[in-house]
Coordinates of C-alpha atoms in Angstrom, one line a residue:
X1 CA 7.5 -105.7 -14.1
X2 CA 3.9 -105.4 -15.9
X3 CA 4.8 -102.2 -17.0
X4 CA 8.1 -103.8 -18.6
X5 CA 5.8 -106.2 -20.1
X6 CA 3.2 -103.5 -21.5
X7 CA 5.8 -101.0 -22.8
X8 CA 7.0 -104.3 -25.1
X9 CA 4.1 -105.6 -26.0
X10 CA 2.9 -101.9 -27.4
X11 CA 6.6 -101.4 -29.1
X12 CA 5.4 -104.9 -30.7
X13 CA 2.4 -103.5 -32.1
X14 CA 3.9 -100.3 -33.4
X15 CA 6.7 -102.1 -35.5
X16 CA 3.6 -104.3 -37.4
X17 CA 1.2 -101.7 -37.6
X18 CA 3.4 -99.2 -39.0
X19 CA 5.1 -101.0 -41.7
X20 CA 1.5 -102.9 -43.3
X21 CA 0.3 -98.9 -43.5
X22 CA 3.8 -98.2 -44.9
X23 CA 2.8 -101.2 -47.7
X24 CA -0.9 -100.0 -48.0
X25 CA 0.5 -96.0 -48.9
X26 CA -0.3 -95.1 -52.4
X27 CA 2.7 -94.5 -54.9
X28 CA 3.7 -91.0 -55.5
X29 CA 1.4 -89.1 -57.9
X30 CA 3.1 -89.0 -61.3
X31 CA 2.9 -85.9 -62.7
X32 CA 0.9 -86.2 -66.2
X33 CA 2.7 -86.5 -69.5
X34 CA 3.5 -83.5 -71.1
X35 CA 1.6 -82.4 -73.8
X36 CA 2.9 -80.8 -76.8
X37 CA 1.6 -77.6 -77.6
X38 CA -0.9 -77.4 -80.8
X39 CA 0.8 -77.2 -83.7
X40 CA 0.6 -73.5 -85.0
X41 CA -1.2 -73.2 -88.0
X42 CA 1.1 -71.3 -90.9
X43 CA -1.1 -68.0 -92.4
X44 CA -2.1 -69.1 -95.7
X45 CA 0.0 -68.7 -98.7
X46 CA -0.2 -65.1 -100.2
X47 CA -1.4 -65.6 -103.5
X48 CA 1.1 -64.1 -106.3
X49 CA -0.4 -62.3 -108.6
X50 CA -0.7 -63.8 -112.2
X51 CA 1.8 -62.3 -114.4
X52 CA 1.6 -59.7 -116.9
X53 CA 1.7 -61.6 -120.4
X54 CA 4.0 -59.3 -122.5
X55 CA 2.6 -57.7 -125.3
X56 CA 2.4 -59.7 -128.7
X57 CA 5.1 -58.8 -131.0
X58 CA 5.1 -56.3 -133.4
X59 CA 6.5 -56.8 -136.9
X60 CA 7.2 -54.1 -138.6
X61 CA 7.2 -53.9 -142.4
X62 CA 7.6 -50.4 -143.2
X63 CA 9.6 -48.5 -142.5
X64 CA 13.4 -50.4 -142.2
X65 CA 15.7 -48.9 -139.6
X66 CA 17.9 -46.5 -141.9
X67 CA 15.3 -45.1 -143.8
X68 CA 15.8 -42.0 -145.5
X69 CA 13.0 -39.6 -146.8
X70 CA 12.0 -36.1 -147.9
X71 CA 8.6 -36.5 -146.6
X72 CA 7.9 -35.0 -143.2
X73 CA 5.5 -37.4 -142.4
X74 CA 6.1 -41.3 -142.7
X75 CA 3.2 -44.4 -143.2
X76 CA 3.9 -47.5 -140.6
X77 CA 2.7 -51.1 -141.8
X78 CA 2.8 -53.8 -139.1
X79 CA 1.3 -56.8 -138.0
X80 CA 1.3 -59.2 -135.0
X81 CA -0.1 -63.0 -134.5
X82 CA -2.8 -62.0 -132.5
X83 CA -5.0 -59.1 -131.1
X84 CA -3.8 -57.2 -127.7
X85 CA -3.7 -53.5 -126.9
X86 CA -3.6 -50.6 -129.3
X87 CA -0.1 -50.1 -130.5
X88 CA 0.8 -46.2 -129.9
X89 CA 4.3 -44.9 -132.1
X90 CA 7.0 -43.1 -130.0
X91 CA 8.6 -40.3 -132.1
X92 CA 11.8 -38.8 -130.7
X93 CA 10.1 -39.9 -127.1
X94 CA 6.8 -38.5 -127.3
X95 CA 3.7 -41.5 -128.0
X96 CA 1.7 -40.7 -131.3
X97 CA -1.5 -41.9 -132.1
X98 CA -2.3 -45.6 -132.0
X99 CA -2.1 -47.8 -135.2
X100 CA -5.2 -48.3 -137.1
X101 CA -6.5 -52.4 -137.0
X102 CA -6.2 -54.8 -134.5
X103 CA -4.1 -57.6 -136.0
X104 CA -3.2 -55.7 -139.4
X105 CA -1.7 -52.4 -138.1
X106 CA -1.2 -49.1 -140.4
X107 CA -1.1 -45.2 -139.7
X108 CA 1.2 -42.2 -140.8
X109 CA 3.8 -40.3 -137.7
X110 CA 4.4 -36.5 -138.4
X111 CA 8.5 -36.2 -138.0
X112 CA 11.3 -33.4 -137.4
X113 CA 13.9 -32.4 -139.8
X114 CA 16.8 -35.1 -139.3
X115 CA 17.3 -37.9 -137.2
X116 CA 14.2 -39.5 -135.7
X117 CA 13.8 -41.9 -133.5
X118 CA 10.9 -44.4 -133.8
X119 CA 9.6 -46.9 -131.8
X120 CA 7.0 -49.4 -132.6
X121 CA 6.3 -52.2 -129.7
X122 CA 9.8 -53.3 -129.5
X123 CA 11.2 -52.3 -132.7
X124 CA 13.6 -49.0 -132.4
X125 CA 13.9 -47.1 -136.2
X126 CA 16.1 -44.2 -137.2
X127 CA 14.0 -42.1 -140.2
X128 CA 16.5 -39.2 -141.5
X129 CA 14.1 -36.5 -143.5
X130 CA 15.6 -34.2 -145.7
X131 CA 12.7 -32.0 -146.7
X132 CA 13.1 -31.5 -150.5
X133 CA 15.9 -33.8 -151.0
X134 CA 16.4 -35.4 -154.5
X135 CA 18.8 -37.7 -153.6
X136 CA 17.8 -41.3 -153.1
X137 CA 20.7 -42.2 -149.9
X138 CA 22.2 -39.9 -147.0
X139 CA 25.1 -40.9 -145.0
X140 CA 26.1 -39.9 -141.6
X141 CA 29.0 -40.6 -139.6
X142 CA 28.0 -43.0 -136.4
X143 CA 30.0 -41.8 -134.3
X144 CA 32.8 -45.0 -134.8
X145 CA 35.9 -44.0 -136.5
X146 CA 36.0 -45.2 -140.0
X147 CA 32.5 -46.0 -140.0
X148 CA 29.1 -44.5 -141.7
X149 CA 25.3 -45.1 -141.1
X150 CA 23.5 -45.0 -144.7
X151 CA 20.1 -44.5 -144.9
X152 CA 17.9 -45.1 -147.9
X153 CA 15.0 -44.0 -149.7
X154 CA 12.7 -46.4 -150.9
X155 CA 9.5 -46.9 -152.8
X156 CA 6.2 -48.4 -151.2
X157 CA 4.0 -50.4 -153.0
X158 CA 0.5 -49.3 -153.7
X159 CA -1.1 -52.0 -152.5
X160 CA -0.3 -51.4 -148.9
X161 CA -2.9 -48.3 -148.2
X162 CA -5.2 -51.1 -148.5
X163 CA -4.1 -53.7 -146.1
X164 CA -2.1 -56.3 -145.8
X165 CA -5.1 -58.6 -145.7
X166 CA -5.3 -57.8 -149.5
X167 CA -2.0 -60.4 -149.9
X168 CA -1.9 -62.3 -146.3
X169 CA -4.0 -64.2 -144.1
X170 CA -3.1 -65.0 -140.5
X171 CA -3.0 -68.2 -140.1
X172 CA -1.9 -70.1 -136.0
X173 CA -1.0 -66.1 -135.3
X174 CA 1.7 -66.5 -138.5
X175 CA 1.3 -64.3 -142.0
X176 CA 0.4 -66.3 -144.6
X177 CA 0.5 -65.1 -148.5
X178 CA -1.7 -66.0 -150.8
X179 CA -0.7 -67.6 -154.3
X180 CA 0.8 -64.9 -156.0
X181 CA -1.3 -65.0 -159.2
X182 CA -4.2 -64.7 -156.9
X183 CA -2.9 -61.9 -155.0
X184 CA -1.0 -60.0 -157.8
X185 CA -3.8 -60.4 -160.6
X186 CA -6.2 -58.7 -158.6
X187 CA -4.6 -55.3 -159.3
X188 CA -2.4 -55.7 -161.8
X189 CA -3.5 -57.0 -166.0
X190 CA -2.8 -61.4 -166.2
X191 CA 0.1 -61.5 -168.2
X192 CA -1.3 -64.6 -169.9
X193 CA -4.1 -63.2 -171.4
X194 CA -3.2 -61.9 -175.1
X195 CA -5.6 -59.2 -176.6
X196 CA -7.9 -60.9 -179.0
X197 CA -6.8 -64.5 -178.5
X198 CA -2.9 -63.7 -179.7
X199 CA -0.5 -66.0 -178.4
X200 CA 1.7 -64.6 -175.5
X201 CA 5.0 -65.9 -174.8
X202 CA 5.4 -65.5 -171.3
X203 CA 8.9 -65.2 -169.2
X204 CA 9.1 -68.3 -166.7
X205 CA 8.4 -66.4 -163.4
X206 CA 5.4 -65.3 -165.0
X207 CA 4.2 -68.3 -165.7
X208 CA 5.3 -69.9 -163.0
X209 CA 3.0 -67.4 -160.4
X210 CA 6.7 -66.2 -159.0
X211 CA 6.5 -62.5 -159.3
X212 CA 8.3 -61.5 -156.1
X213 CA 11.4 -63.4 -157.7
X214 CA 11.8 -59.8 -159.4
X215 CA 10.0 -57.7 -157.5
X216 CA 9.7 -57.2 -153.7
X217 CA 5.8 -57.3 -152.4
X218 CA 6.3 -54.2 -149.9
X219 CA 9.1 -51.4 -150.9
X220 CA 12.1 -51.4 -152.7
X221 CA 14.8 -48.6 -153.8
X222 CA 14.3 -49.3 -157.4
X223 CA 11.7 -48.4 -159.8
X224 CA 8.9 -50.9 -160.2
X225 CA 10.0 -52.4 -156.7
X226 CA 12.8 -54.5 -158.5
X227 CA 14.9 -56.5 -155.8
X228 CA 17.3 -57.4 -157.9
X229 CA 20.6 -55.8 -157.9
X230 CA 21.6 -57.7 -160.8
X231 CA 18.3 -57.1 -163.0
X232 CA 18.6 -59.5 -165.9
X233 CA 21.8 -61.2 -165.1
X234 CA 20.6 -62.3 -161.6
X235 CA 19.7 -65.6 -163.5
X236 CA 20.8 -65.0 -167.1
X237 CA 24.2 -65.3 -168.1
X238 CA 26.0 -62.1 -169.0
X239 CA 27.5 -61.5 -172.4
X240 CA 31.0 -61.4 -173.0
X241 CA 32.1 -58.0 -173.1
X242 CA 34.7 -58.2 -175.8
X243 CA 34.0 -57.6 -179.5
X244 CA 31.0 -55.9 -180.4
X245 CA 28.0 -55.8 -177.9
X246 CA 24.7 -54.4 -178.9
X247 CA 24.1 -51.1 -177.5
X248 CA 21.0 -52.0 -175.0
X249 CA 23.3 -54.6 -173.9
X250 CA 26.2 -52.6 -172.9
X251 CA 23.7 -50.3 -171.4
X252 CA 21.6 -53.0 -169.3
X253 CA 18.7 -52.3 -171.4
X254 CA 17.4 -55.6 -171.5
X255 CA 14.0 -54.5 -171.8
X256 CA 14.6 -52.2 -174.9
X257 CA 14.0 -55.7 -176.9
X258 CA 12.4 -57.8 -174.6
X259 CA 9.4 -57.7 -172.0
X260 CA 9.8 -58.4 -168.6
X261 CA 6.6 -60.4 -168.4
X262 CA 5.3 -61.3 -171.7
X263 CA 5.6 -60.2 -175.2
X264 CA 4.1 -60.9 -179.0
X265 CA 6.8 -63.7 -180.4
X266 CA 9.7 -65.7 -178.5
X267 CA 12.1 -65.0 -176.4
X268 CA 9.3 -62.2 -174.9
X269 CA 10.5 -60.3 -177.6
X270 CA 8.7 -56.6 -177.9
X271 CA 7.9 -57.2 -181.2
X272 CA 8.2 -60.2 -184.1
X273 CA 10.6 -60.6 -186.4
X274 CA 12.6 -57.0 -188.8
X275 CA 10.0 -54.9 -186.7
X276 CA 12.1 -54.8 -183.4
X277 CA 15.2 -53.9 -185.5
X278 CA 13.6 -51.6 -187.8
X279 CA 12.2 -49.7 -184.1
X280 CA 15.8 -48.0 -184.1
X281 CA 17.7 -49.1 -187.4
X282 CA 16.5 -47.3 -190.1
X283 CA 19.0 -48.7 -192.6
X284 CA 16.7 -50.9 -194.5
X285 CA 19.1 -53.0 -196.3
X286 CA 16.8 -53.6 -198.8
X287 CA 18.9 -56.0 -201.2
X288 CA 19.8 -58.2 -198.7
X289 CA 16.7 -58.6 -197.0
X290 CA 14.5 -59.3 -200.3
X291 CA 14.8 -63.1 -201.0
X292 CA 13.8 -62.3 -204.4
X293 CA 17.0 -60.6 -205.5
X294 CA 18.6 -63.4 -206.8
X295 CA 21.0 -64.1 -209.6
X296 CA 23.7 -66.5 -211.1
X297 CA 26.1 -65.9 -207.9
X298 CA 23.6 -65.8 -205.4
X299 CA 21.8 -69.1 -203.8
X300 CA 19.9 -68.3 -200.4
X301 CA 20.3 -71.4 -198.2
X302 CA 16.8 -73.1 -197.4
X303 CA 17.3 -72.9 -194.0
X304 CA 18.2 -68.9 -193.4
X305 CA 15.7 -67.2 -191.6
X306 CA 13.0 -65.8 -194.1
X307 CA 10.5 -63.4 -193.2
X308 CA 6.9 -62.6 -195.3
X309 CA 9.7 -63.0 -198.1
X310 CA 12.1 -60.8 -196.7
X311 CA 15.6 -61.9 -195.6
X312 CA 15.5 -61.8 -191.6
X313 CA 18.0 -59.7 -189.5
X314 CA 19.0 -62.4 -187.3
X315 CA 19.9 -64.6 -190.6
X316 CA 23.3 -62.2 -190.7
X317 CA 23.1 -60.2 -187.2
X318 CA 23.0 -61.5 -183.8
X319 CA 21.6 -59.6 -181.4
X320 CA 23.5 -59.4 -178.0
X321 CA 27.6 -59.9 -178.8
X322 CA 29.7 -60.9 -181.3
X323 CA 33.7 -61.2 -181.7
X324 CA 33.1 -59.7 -185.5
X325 CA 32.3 -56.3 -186.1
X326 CA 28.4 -55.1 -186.9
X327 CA 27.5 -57.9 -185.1
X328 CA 27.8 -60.2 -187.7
X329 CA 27.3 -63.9 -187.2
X330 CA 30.4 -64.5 -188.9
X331 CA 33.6 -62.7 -190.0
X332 CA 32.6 -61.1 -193.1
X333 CA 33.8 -62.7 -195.9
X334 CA 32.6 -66.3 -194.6
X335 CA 29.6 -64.2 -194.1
X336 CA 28.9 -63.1 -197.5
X337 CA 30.2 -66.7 -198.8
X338 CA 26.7 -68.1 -197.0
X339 CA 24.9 -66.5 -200.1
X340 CA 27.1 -65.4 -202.8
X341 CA 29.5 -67.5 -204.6
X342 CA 32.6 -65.1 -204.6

């Protein structure tokens, strides 16, 4: 029986003992919070490297693509806004020499008999040489049906052997030109100046300062670098060609009579008054150009041209057209009438 009792009473003690431990266990150990791994660090950025400004560009003002010459070597004129590399010609592939100047750029180019090719910067030329030619155009076929490549010759201004800073300034890495009397007058005689304190009757572009309005600054096919295809009649009206028309006129020879720039009497006439006509007239119609010939049947009007007492030309002629024959002013027997009482 006591060992009934004991076998209880130590049961007992197990069932308290064993659950107040059970209470006094620590929790499970919680596994510690994951950590993310450091971030990886990118490489640093490659640096690109800086890029390669182009070249400035090259303008070319001599030659044009389609130039034709007899002259187995050819003179390049060029400029750019601003100062870079030396400029080296490519002939038919092959580099040439560089350019003389930094901003102003010149030199000559030894070529082949034919086509060339030419490169300058970025400009491609064709230059056609003809040794010995006399002609002053060559055409080609281009290889389209029906269609031609002309190439012409042209005439270079003086000026440009000695720069183009003789006529331009650059100005923001643009070319400037000076005023025109400034740059012109420097070479060539001021028109407005008369020998000996004459008067000088100047044409209007003269005046004016406006020279390349007949005349191109660089090259040009015609003599005297005219630009105008026109000449005269580029501003002035042409004459009718019916009637009579003076011979100069017929033939273009404008300048025959007058000066292109500035001449002795109006009109920039070559010379004043009977002495232009009397330069290829020799028929001096002597009573009809002497005021003092008069009689009963012959009044000269007060207001016909009179000159150093001699009748003027122009008081019966005209000088450019007229729908009556010899040029006269009016049919003939209205003409006569002016004078003579017939």
């Amino acid at each position: 029986m006591r060992f009934r009792r004991a076998a209880i009473a130590l049961l007992f003690a197990v069932l308290i003992v064993v659950p107040a431990r059970a209470a006094e266990a620590p929790t499970a150990i919680q596994p510690p919070p994951a950590q993310a791994p450091p971030a990886v660090q990118a490489p640093p950025a490659v640096q690109a490297p800086p890029a390669v400004q182009p070249p400035p560009e090259v303008h070319v003002l001599y030659p044009p693509d389609l130039t034709f010459t007899s002259d187995p070597k050819v003179k390049i004129f060029a400029f750019r806004g601003s100062k870079g590399d030396p400029v080296a010609p490519v002939v038919n592939g092959k580099a040439a020499a560089p350019l003389d100047g930094e901003t102003f750029l010149k030199g000559e180019v030894s070529l082949f008999t034919g086509l060339n090719l030419l490169q300058v910067g970025d400009k491609s030329l064709r230059v056609f040489v003809l040794p010995n030619a006399l002609m002053s155009s060559f055409r080609s076929p281009s290889g389209n049906e029906g269609q031609e490549l002309v190439f012409k010759s042209y005439r270079l201004h003086p000026a440009l052997d000695d720069g183009c800073d003789g006529c331009h300034t650059l100005e923001g890495g643009k070319l400037k030109a000076k005023d025109q009397k400034e740059a012109c007058y420097a070479c060539h005689n001021d028109f407005s100046k008369a020998e000996g304190g004459k008067k000088v009757f100047l044409h209007a572009p003269v005046a004016s300062g406006e020279c390349t309005s007949c005349h191109d600054p660089h090259f040009a096919t015609r003599p005297k670098l005219q630009k105008l295809e026109k000449g005269c009649f580029e501003c002035h009206d042409p004459f009718p060609p019916n009637g009579t028309v003076h011979a100069p006129v017929r033939a273009g020879e404008c300048i025959a009579c007058h000066s292109p720039h500035a001449g002795p009497a109006p009109k920039q006439l070559a010379r004043a008054g009977n002495a232009l006509c009397l330069g290829c007239h020799k028929e001096t119609h002597t009573r009809h150009r002497s005021s003092a010939v008069l009689g009963a049947l012959t009044r000269v009007p007060e207001n016909f041209p009179v000159e150093r007492g001699e009748l003027s030309c122009t008081g019966c002629h005209v000088p450019h057209q007229s729908p009556n024959a010899r040029l006269f002013r009016k049919p003939q027997d209205d003409l006569c009438r002016t004078c003579h009482s017939v």
